[in-house]
């Protein structure tokens, strides 16, 4: 499920918000309903695990996954372990400010990445041109047709996204940054090709074994695949049990 979990400063913000869940314990709700153990995970984190189990991150230990869902999330895997933060809300990259004083975001901030480089931003740009989209397939059809408004959005999104990638690299020192989720592969490839990655980054070094940025291979259902992959991940990841 998309975050954030609990009542925080960005609760209820944007189209990805799950209204009414802020005071609920989803684990307890679903375990009672299904009468079996349940794992609840942030969708971007689940997507990152999917790429590690069966995608382009197979064999990597430390990487980041920018997830295009309803909003924009970040899954972080460090030394084989997913990073969740103190309350499960690590990775809200969509609400990192990349343009101070920029566009008003649903969270109340100005200049959030999500207002420039996300499906929400693409939908807003296209709606302004009188084009309504309901799914990733609609975006794919527009891209194949060479729609000028979509191309303009890609050009505009590449700058803020490049800035965000540089920020992620310097914060987490990943082997690679992966883009994926509910965005057509062709659009992601175009976005990646349009990036102007900052040279002032720990990732800008000679002899890299992997690209700084690449597209994931699990497709639009990567978060759903990640839900299943979490079980595999938690089984195969070595852990040292706490001494009692």
XYZ file of N, CA and C in Angstrom:
732
model
N 0.848 -1.183 0.000
C 0.000 0.000 0.000
C 0.887 1.237 0.000
N 0.416 2.346 -0.571
C 1.214 3.567 -0.554
C 1.269 4.174 0.833
N 2.358 4.858 1.115
C 2.474 5.579 2.365
C 1.879 6.980 2.212
N 2.013 7.799 3.244
C 2.706 7.477 4.497
C 1.813 6.712 5.458
N 2.454 6.067 6.444
C 1.738 5.339 7.468
C 1.579 6.230 8.702
N 0.371 6.266 9.247
C 0.103 7.093 10.411
C -0.206 8.524 10.016
N -0.557 9.345 11.007
C -0.861 10.751 10.766
C 0.425 11.559 10.810
N 0.837 12.043 9.640
C 2.049 12.852 9.533
C 1.733 14.067 8.670
N 2.752 14.886 8.433
C 2.545 16.158 7.748
C 2.087 16.049 6.308
N 2.257 14.864 5.692
C 1.810 14.712 4.298
C 0.663 13.723 4.174
N 0.034 13.379 5.295
C -1.115 12.473 5.241
C -2.246 13.101 4.434
N -2.878 12.304 3.588
C -4.014 12.786 2.813
C -3.644 13.638 1.627
N -2.333 13.747 1.334
C -1.896 14.621 0.251
C -1.824 13.860 -1.063
N -2.466 14.390 -2.076
C -2.314 13.850 -3.420
C -3.232 12.678 -3.720
N -3.128 12.200 -4.963
C -4.005 11.159 -5.463
C -3.652 9.776 -4.944
N -2.477 9.632 -4.332
C -2.079 8.324 -3.819
C -2.552 8.090 -2.388
N -3.135 9.105 -1.762
C -3.528 8.985 -0.363
C -4.660 7.977 -0.176
N -4.553 7.175 0.890
C -5.617 6.245 1.260
C -6.373 6.857 2.439
N -7.382 7.631 2.132
C -8.106 8.357 3.171
C -8.832 7.383 4.103
N -8.746 7.675 5.398
C -9.428 6.865 6.389
C -8.567 5.785 7.015
N -7.339 5.610 6.509
C -6.472 4.566 7.042
C -5.460 5.096 8.058
N -5.424 6.416 8.271
C -4.392 6.981 9.132
C -4.442 6.443 10.558
N -5.647 6.141 11.042
C -5.793 5.663 12.417
C -5.977 4.150 12.494
N -5.800 3.462 11.370
C -6.011 2.016 11.344
C -4.692 1.266 11.400
N -4.760 0.045 11.885
C -3.622 -0.866 11.851
C -3.923 -1.892 10.764
N -3.403 -1.690 9.541
C -3.778 -2.581 8.441
C -3.374 -4.028 8.674
N -2.282 -4.262 9.391
C -1.878 -5.639 9.682
C -2.970 -6.340 10.487
N -3.426 -5.684 11.553
C -4.459 -6.279 12.398
C -5.761 -6.475 11.629
N -6.123 -5.486 10.808
C -7.373 -5.563 10.053
C -7.375 -6.770 9.121
N -6.284 -6.937 8.358
C -6.259 -8.012 7.366
C -5.968 -9.373 7.990
N -5.195 -9.404 9.055
C -4.967 -10.694 9.718
C -6.265 -11.228 10.314
N -7.079 -10.331 10.857
C -8.365 -10.770 11.408
C -9.292 -11.239 10.291
N -9.288 -10.512 9.169
C -10.185 -10.851 8.061
C -9.779 -12.149 7.371
N -8.475 -12.392 7.262
C -7.978 -13.544 6.508
C -7.596 -14.728 7.390
N -7.462 -14.471 8.692
C -7.068 -15.509 9.640
C -5.737 -16.145 9.246
N -4.782 -15.292 8.917
C -3.429 -15.754 8.587
C -2.470 -14.577 8.751
N -1.173 -14.865 8.885
C -0.208 -13.767 9.010
C -0.196 -12.897 7.757
N -0.046 -11.601 7.950
C -0.049 -10.639 6.852
C 1.151 -9.710 6.985
N 1.771 -9.404 5.855
C 2.843 -8.419 5.801
C 2.324 -7.195 5.069
N 2.432 -6.033 5.678
C 2.062 -4.785 5.026
C 3.333 -4.013 4.735
N 3.479 -3.593 3.483
C 4.707 -2.919 3.078
C 4.387 -1.725 2.186
N 5.225 -0.716 2.257
C 5.139 0.408 1.340
C 5.326 -0.097 -0.095
N 4.514 0.408 -1.032
C 4.547 -0.129 -2.393
C 5.898 0.079 -3.074
N 6.562 1.198 -2.826
C 7.872 1.441 -3.451
C 8.919 0.474 -2.919
N 8.852 0.171 -1.639
C 9.775 -0.794 -1.059
C 9.531 -2.184 -1.620
N 8.254 -2.558 -1.748
C 7.920 -3.858 -2.336
C 8.432 -3.945 -3.768
N 8.303 -2.857 -4.515
C 8.779 -2.841 -5.899
C 10.285 -3.051 -5.963
N 11.003 -2.435 -5.037
C 12.457 -2.606 -4.997
C 12.826 -4.061 -4.731
N 12.099 -4.699 -3.840
C 12.365 -6.107 -3.531
C 12.090 -6.977 -4.752
N 11.035 -6.655 -5.507
C 10.733 -7.416 -6.724
C 11.900 -7.359 -7.699
N 12.485 -6.189 -7.863
C 13.619 -6.055 -8.782
C 14.844 -6.814 -8.274
N 14.980 -6.926 -6.976
C 16.125 -7.671 -6.440
C 15.933 -9.171 -6.612
N 14.706 -9.641 -6.475
C 14.448 -11.073 -6.556
C 14.425 -11.566 -8.004
N 13.837 -10.766 -8.920
C 13.679 -11.279 -10.286
C 13.897 -10.227 -11.376
N 14.517 -9.093 -11.015
C 14.678 -8.018 -11.982
C 16.121 -7.622 -12.199
N 16.324 -6.358 -12.587
C 17.664 -5.885 -12.934
C 18.569 -5.743 -11.721
N 18.011 -5.767 -10.514
C 18.831 -5.644 -9.311
C 19.288 -6.999 -8.769
N 18.988 -8.065 -9.494
C 19.469 -9.379 -9.067
C 20.988 -9.354 -8.966
N 21.506 -9.737 -7.824
C 22.948 -9.725 -7.618
C 23.476 -8.441 -7.012
N 22.625 -7.402 -6.919
C 23.043 -6.152 -6.291
C 22.690 -6.171 -4.804
N 23.516 -5.503 -4.021
C 23.283 -5.456 -2.582
C 22.727 -4.109 -2.118
N 23.094 -3.028 -2.838
C 22.686 -1.692 -2.424
C 22.215 -0.915 -3.642
N 20.930 -0.582 -3.668
C 20.381 0.155 -4.798
C 19.128 0.897 -4.353
N 18.669 1.817 -5.198
C 17.448 2.568 -4.926
C 16.492 2.429 -6.101
N 15.210 2.430 -5.805
C 14.176 2.239 -6.827
C 13.190 3.395 -6.759
N 13.133 4.203 -7.826
C 12.141 5.273 -7.913
C 10.879 4.678 -8.520
N 9.815 4.671 -7.740
C 8.584 3.970 -8.108
C 7.511 4.953 -8.569
N 7.089 4.805 -9.823
C 6.002 5.609 -10.374
C 4.691 4.883 -10.097
N 4.042 5.265 -9.020
C 2.712 4.744 -8.717
C 1.708 5.851 -8.985
N 0.718 5.975 -8.099
C -0.167 7.135 -8.207
C 0.639 8.403 -7.967
N 1.558 8.324 -6.990
C 2.501 9.389 -6.737
C 3.900 8.949 -7.130
N 4.875 9.281 -6.282
C 6.257 8.931 -6.556
C 6.900 8.494 -5.247
N 7.435 7.275 -5.222
C 8.044 6.751 -4.008
C 9.454 6.272 -4.266
N 10.152 5.957 -3.183
C 11.529 5.479 -3.282
C 11.709 4.260 -2.397
N 12.150 3.164 -3.006
C 12.525 1.978 -2.251
C 14.040 1.935 -2.122
N 14.528 1.683 -0.921
C 15.971 1.665 -0.671
C 16.369 0.308 -0.108
N 17.317 -0.332 -0.762
C 17.893 -1.584 -0.273
C 19.370 -1.334 -0.015
N 19.823 -1.563 1.209
C 21.214 -1.337 1.592
C 21.786 -2.610 2.178
N 22.835 -3.099 1.545
C 23.468 -4.350 1.980
C 22.448 -5.481 2.094
N 21.514 -5.517 1.147
C 20.527 -6.591 1.097
C 19.326 -6.405 2.001
N 19.305 -5.355 2.783
C 18.192 -5.120 3.705
C 17.383 -3.915 3.255
N 16.062 -4.054 3.258
C 15.215 -2.913 2.910
C 15.241 -1.908 4.059
N 15.235 -0.637 3.706
C 15.279 0.436 4.691
C 13.893 1.052 4.822
N 13.319 0.945 6.005
C 11.941 1.386 6.201
C 11.820 2.661 7.018
N 12.853 3.041 7.747
C 12.751 4.198 8.609
C 12.114 3.851 9.941
N 12.014 4.844 10.813
C 11.506 4.605 12.167
C 10.038 4.190 12.181
N 9.252 4.710 11.244
C 7.816 4.441 11.253
C 7.315 3.898 9.909
N 8.226 3.369 9.111
C 7.839 2.795 7.830
C 7.675 3.802 6.705
N 8.112 5.039 6.940
C 7.871 6.097 5.959
C 9.119 6.565 5.226
N 10.194 5.797 5.278
C 11.375 6.159 4.507
C 11.046 6.114 3.014
N 11.597 7.058 2.254
C 11.442 7.002 0.810
C 10.346 7.865 0.212
N 9.843 8.864 0.934
C 8.825 9.743 0.359
C 9.501 10.781 -0.541
N 10.142 10.293 -1.594
C 10.914 11.153 -2.489
C 10.033 12.142 -3.242
N 8.769 11.796 -3.422
C 7.867 12.682 -4.144
C 7.686 14.019 -3.479
N 7.926 14.089 -2.163
C 7.727 15.332 -1.427
C 9.049 15.972 -1.004
N 10.125 15.593 -1.685
C 11.388 16.313 -1.568
C 11.311 17.538 -2.467
N 11.662 18.690 -1.952
C 11.559 19.934 -2.712
C 12.745 20.060 -3.658
N 12.454 20.147 -4.937
C 13.488 20.301 -5.966
C 13.442 21.675 -6.627
N 12.373 22.413 -6.410
C 12.234 23.761 -6.947
C 11.676 24.667 -5.856
N 12.532 25.218 -4.972
C 12.040 26.081 -3.897
C 11.147 27.194 -4.447
N 9.973 27.335 -3.835
C 9.023 28.339 -4.294
C 8.293 27.958 -5.558
N 8.413 26.686 -5.964
C 7.796 26.220 -7.204
C 6.329 25.895 -7.051
N 5.875 24.918 -7.807
C 4.456 24.592 -7.852
C 3.926 24.161 -6.484
N 2.702 24.541 -6.212
C 2.050 24.126 -4.974
C 1.727 22.644 -5.052
N 2.142 21.900 -4.040
C 1.855 20.467 -3.953
C 0.671 20.243 -3.018
N 0.030 19.111 -3.154
C -1.109 18.775 -2.291
C -0.704 18.681 -0.834
N 0.587 18.481 -0.561
C 1.048 18.383 0.832
C 1.193 19.752 1.482
N 1.100 20.810 0.678
C 1.243 22.167 1.204
C 2.581 22.806 0.904
N 3.571 22.000 0.517
C 4.871 22.545 0.143
C 4.827 23.085 -1.289
N 5.844 23.840 -1.631
C 5.993 24.331 -2.990
C 7.235 23.719 -3.610
N 7.096 23.194 -4.836
C 8.252 22.689 -5.564
C 8.594 21.242 -5.313
N 7.645 20.425 -4.859
C 7.907 19.001 -4.628
C 8.167 18.286 -5.958
N 9.039 17.284 -5.905
C 9.366 16.501 -7.097
C 8.117 15.943 -7.754
N 7.149 15.505 -6.961
C 5.938 14.872 -7.489
C 5.146 15.798 -8.401
N 5.284 17.115 -8.225
C 4.547 18.049 -9.068
C 5.210 18.242 -10.426
N 6.396 17.666 -10.615
C 7.113 17.791 -11.884
C 7.330 16.439 -12.568
N 7.694 15.426 -11.824
C 8.100 14.148 -12.428
C 7.326 12.999 -11.808
N 6.083 12.826 -12.220
C 5.240 11.732 -11.717
C 4.068 11.574 -12.674
N 3.309 10.515 -12.492
C 2.096 10.352 -13.302
C 1.106 11.470 -13.007
N 1.087 11.955 -11.756
C 0.211 13.076 -11.413
C 0.591 14.294 -12.236
N 1.896 14.562 -12.334
C 2.364 15.721 -13.100
C 2.049 15.556 -14.576
N 2.240 14.346 -15.113
C 1.930 14.100 -16.518
C 0.443 14.284 -16.780
N -0.382 13.759 -15.881
C -1.832 13.871 -16.047
C -2.267 15.341 -16.002
N -1.652 16.116 -15.096
C -1.995 17.529 -14.982
C -1.618 18.286 -16.248
N -0.407 18.009 -16.783
C 0.024 18.673 -18.004
C -0.917 18.343 -19.170
N -1.279 17.081 -19.299
C -2.144 16.666 -20.402
C -3.565 17.193 -20.237
N -4.045 17.225 -18.996
C -5.391 17.749 -18.748
C -5.473 19.215 -19.142
N -4.375 19.946 -18.932
C -4.339 21.346 -19.334
C -4.470 21.531 -20.831
N -4.134 20.473 -21.575
C -4.268 20.502 -23.032
C -5.564 19.838 -23.491
N -6.446 19.516 -22.512
C -7.722 18.901 -22.849
C -7.650 17.413 -23.103
N -6.567 16.766 -22.623
C -6.390 15.328 -22.835
C -6.517 14.612 -21.496
N -7.514 13.770 -21.362
C -7.718 13.029 -20.124
C -7.123 11.630 -20.272
N -6.362 11.202 -19.261
C -5.795 9.858 -19.274
C -6.256 9.114 -18.034
N -6.492 7.812 -18.213
C -6.962 7.008 -17.091
C -6.025 5.903 -16.684
N -5.016 5.622 -17.520
C -4.138 4.500 -17.215
C -2.795 4.701 -17.894
N -1.860 3.825 -17.546
C -0.544 3.855 -18.183
C -0.656 3.537 -19.669
N -1.652 2.740 -20.039
C -1.851 2.421 -21.461
C -2.189 3.669 -22.261
N -2.949 4.585 -21.650
C -3.266 5.842 -22.331
C -1.996 6.646 -22.578
N -1.110 6.667 -21.578
C 0.157 7.386 -21.733
C 0.996 6.734 -22.834
N 0.998 5.410 -22.848
C 1.772 4.691 -23.862
C 1.263 5.011 -25.263
N -0.046 5.064 -25.438
C -0.620 5.370 -26.749
C -0.250 6.785 -27.192
N -0.280 7.713 -26.240
C 0.101 9.087 -26.563
C 1.574 9.172 -26.937
N 2.394 8.412 -26.233
C 3.831 8.426 -26.542
C 4.097 7.864 -27.936
N 3.456 6.768 -28.252
C 3.635 6.164 -29.579
C 3.181 7.102 -30.690
N 2.187 7.939 -30.368
C 1.694 8.897 -31.357
C 2.550 10.160 -31.402
N 3.534 10.242 -30.528
C 4.404 11.413 -30.503
C 3.708 12.665 -30.019
N 2.760 12.509 -29.080
C 1.998 13.649 -28.587
C 2.925 14.750 -28.050
N 2.767 15.951 -28.575
C 3.671 17.055 -28.238
C 3.601 17.428 -26.763
N 2.419 17.364 -26.168
C 2.264 17.754 -24.768
C 2.962 16.756 -23.838
N 2.881 15.475 -24.183
C 3.580 14.475 -23.388
C 5.091 14.643 -23.532
N 5.571 14.922 -24.727
C 6.994 15.130 -24.941
C 7.496 16.351 -24.156
N 6.665 17.383 -24.108
C 7.023 18.569 -23.327
C 7.123 18.230 -21.842
N 6.203 17.372 -21.379
C 6.275 16.964 -19.968
C 7.556 16.188 -19.697
N 7.938 15.283 -20.572
C 9.173 14.517 -20.382
C 10.369 15.459 -20.317
N 10.409 16.434 -21.224
C 11.517 17.395 -21.221
C 11.566 18.170 -19.911
N 10.389 18.585 -19.428
C 10.341 19.350 -18.183
C 10.694 18.485 -16.977
N 10.243 17.232 -16.981
C 10.457 16.348 -15.828
C 11.916 15.942 -15.668
N 12.663 15.918 -16.762
C 14.032 15.396 -16.710
C 14.944 16.208 -15.799
N 14.743 17.530 -15.735
C 15.591 18.364 -14.890
C 15.410 18.080 -13.406
N 14.183 18.213 -12.865
C 13.958 17.885 -11.459
C 14.311 16.444 -11.112
N 14.045 15.504 -12.046
C 14.369 14.110 -11.783
C 15.879 13.902 -11.718
N 16.631 14.586 -12.573
C 18.091 14.513 -12.526
C 18.608 15.010 -11.180
N 18.020 16.099 -10.699
C 18.413 16.652 -9.404
C 18.121 15.657 -8.289
N 16.967 15.008 -8.348
C 16.588 14.039 -7.324
C 17.510 12.828 -7.341
N 17.892 12.366 -8.534
C 18.799 11.221 -8.624
C 20.135 11.562 -7.984
N 20.648 12.759 -8.258
C 21.900 13.167 -7.632
C 21.796 13.203 -6.117
N 20.658 13.669 -5.609
C 20.418 13.693 -4.165
C 20.414 12.279 -3.595
N 19.705 11.374 -4.267
C 19.636 9.978 -3.824
C 21.022 9.349 -3.810
N 21.807 9.609 -4.851
C 23.157 9.032 -4.932
C 24.018 9.488 -3.772
N 23.982 10.773 -3.466
C 24.832 11.283 -2.402
C 24.338 10.899 -1.010
N 23.057 10.610 -0.886
C 22.525 10.172 0.406
C 22.791 8.694 0.679
N 22.621 7.856 -0.349
C 22.618 6.411 -0.123
C 23.773 5.657 -0.778
N 24.529 6.304 -1.665
C 25.657 5.662 -2.343
C 25.247 4.322 -2.953
N 24.193 4.303 -3.770
C 23.722 3.034 -4.341
C 24.590 2.578 -5.502
N 24.521 1.278 -5.788
C 25.187 0.758 -6.983
C 24.500 1.267 -8.241
N 23.195 1.493 -8.173
C 22.435 2.033 -9.289
C 21.118 2.580 -8.766
N 20.491 3.450 -9.551
C 19.142 3.939 -9.274
C 18.250 3.400 -10.388
N 17.168 2.726 -10.003
C 16.268 2.067 -10.959
C 14.955 2.836 -11.027
N 14.435 3.018 -12.231
C 13.122 3.630 -12.428
C 12.144 2.561 -12.892
N 10.949 2.562 -12.312
C 9.960 1.573 -12.714
C 8.592 1.881 -12.141
N 7.684 0.944 -12.317
C 6.330 1.106 -11.818
C 5.326 1.272 -12.932
N 4.247 1.982 -12.634
C 3.116 2.092 -13.562
C 3.325 3.221 -14.562
N 4.429 3.171 -15.253
C 4.746 4.105 -16.333
C 5.275 3.269 -17.495
N 4.839 3.523 -18.728
C 5.283 2.707 -19.860
C 6.807 2.658 -19.984
N 7.322 1.496 -20.374
C 8.763 1.323 -20.518
C 9.368 2.362 -21.458
N 8.678 2.639 -22.556
C 9.217 3.583 -23.531
C 9.354 4.979 -22.945
N 8.410 5.378 -22.098
C 8.473 6.683 -21.457
C 9.618 6.718 -20.445
N 9.768 5.644 -19.675
C 10.880 5.577 -18.722
C 12.215 5.622 -19.452
N 12.324 4.906 -20.550
C 13.572 4.925 -21.325
C 13.871 6.337 -21.829
N 12.840 7.033 -22.280
C 13.011 8.404 -22.769
C 13.422 9.329 -21.625
N 12.793 9.171 -20.481
C 13.164 9.973 -19.312
C 14.624 9.757 -18.941
N 15.045 8.500 -18.905
C 16.419 8.179 -18.529
C 17.395 8.776 -19.537
N 17.064 8.668 -20.814
C 17.938 9.217 -21.853
C 18.012 10.737 -21.780
N 16.984 11.377 -21.213
C 16.939 12.838 -21.132
C 17.602 13.388 -19.870
N 17.978 12.522 -18.943
C 18.562 12.991 -17.685
C 19.895 13.685 -17.919
N 20.116 14.728 -17.159
C 21.408 15.420 -17.137
C 21.946 15.272 -15.718
N 22.565 14.125 -15.450
C 22.959 13.782 -14.081
C 24.098 14.675 -13.601
N 24.027 15.121 -12.360
C 25.066 16.021 -11.849
C 26.415 15.327 -11.731
N 27.456 16.054 -12.076
C 28.805 15.506 -11.926
C 29.255 15.478 -10.480
N 28.684 16.351 -9.652
C 29.039 16.377 -8.234
C 28.279 15.321 -7.463
N 28.601 14.066 -7.729
C 27.915 12.944 -7.102
C 28.916 11.839 -6.806
N 28.699 11.128 -5.715
C 29.585 9.997 -5.394
C 29.464 8.893 -6.427
N 28.389 8.931 -7.231
C 28.183 7.906 -8.254
C 28.949 8.212 -9.543
N 29.450 9.428 -9.666
C 30.189 9.813 -10.872
C 31.643 9.369 -10.723
N 31.906 8.145 -11.113
C 33.248 7.588 -10.984
C 33.528 6.665 -12.159
N 34.792 6.494 -12.425
C 35.201 5.634 -13.538
C 35.052 4.159 -13.155
N 34.917 3.331 -14.169
C 34.894 1.893 -13.951
C 33.647 1.367 -13.289
N 32.508 2.035 -13.521
C 31.260 1.551 -12.930
C 30.881 0.195 -13.499
N 30.351 -0.676 -12.649
C 29.886 -1.993 -13.109
C 28.451 -1.938 -13.599
N 27.698 -0.926 -13.144
C 26.296 -0.765 -13.541
C 26.057 0.690 -13.923
N 25.043 0.960 -14.751
C 24.716 2.354 -15.069
C 24.258 3.098 -13.815
N 24.435 4.407 -13.825
C 23.944 5.201 -12.694
C 22.431 5.096 -12.579
N 21.753 5.103 -13.715
C 20.291 5.005 -13.741
C 19.893 3.992 -14.807
N 18.943 3.144 -14.488
C 18.446 2.186 -15.466
C 16.975 1.885 -15.196
N 16.306 1.330 -16.204
C 14.897 0.963 -16.056
C 14.769 -0.424 -15.458
N 13.786 -0.589 -14.594
C 13.492 -1.899 -14.040
C 12.902 -2.822 -15.093
N 12.905 -4.111 -14.803
C 12.425 -5.099 -15.777
C 11.156 -5.814 -15.336
N 10.596 -5.440 -14.189
C 9.415 -6.144 -13.682
C 8.099 -5.554 -14.176
N 8.156 -4.450 -14.894
C 6.960 -3.906 -15.517
C 6.030 -3.181 -14.558
N 4.806 -2.979 -15.024
C 3.851 -2.154 -14.286
C 3.353 -2.817 -13.001
N 3.451 -4.134 -12.919
C 2.958 -4.837 -11.728
C 4.074 -5.091 -10.716
N 5.130 -4.295 -10.788
C 6.295 -4.562 -9.940
C 5.967 -4.541 -8.457
N 5.067 -3.647 -8.014
C 4.733 -3.617 -6.587
C 3.969 -4.869 -6.179
N 3.060 -5.343 -7.054
C 2.327 -6.583 -6.763
C 3.278 -7.771 -6.718
N 4.208 -7.826 -7.675
C 5.217 -8.889 -7.647
C 6.055 -8.775 -6.381
N 6.308 -7.540 -5.957
C 7.081 -7.333 -4.737
C 6.392 -7.882 -3.503
N 5.048 -7.843 -3.498
C 4.332 -8.418 -2.361
C 4.661 -9.885 -2.183
N 4.723 -10.619 -3.319
C 5.113 -12.027 -3.254
C 6.601 -12.166 -2.986
N 7.398 -11.267 -3.583
C 8.845 -11.340 -3.439
C 9.295 -11.083 -2.005
N 8.495 -10.324 -1.243
C 8.860 -10.053 0.153
C 9.002 -11.345 0.952
N 8.119 -12.293 0.673
C 8.188 -13.569 1.389
C 9.499 -14.276 1.062
N 9.856 -14.281 -0.239
C 11.118 -14.897 -0.657
C 12.295 -14.141 -0.062
N 12.250 -12.821 -0.143
C 13.341 -11.986 0.363
C 13.594 -12.245 1.843
N 12.511 -12.262 2.628
C 12.667 -12.457 4.076
C 13.138 -13.867 4.413
N 12.931 -14.801 3.480
C 13.372 -16.174 3.713
C 14.850 -16.358 3.396
N 15.319 -15.729 2.305
C 16.689 -15.971 1.851
C 17.709 -14.997 2.421
N 17.247 -13.864 3.002
C 18.192 -12.884 3.530
C 18.734 -13.354 4.872
N 20.053 -13.553 4.984
C 20.631 -14.017 6.254
C 20.446 -12.992 7.352
N 20.160 -13.451 8.544
C 20.027 -12.571 9.699
C 20.691 -13.210 10.909
N 21.218 -12.375 11.769
C 21.782 -12.844 13.031
C 20.724 -12.618 14.108
N 20.241 -13.698 14.677
C 19.182 -13.593 15.677
C 19.705 -12.901 16.939
N 18.849 -12.077 17.527
C 19.222 -11.392 18.763
C 19.377 -12.412 19.892
N 20.381 -12.212 20.691
C 20.635 -13.129 21.804
C 19.672 -12.821 22.929
N 19.009 -13.868 23.425
C 18.040 -13.653 24.504
C 18.600 -14.159 25.810
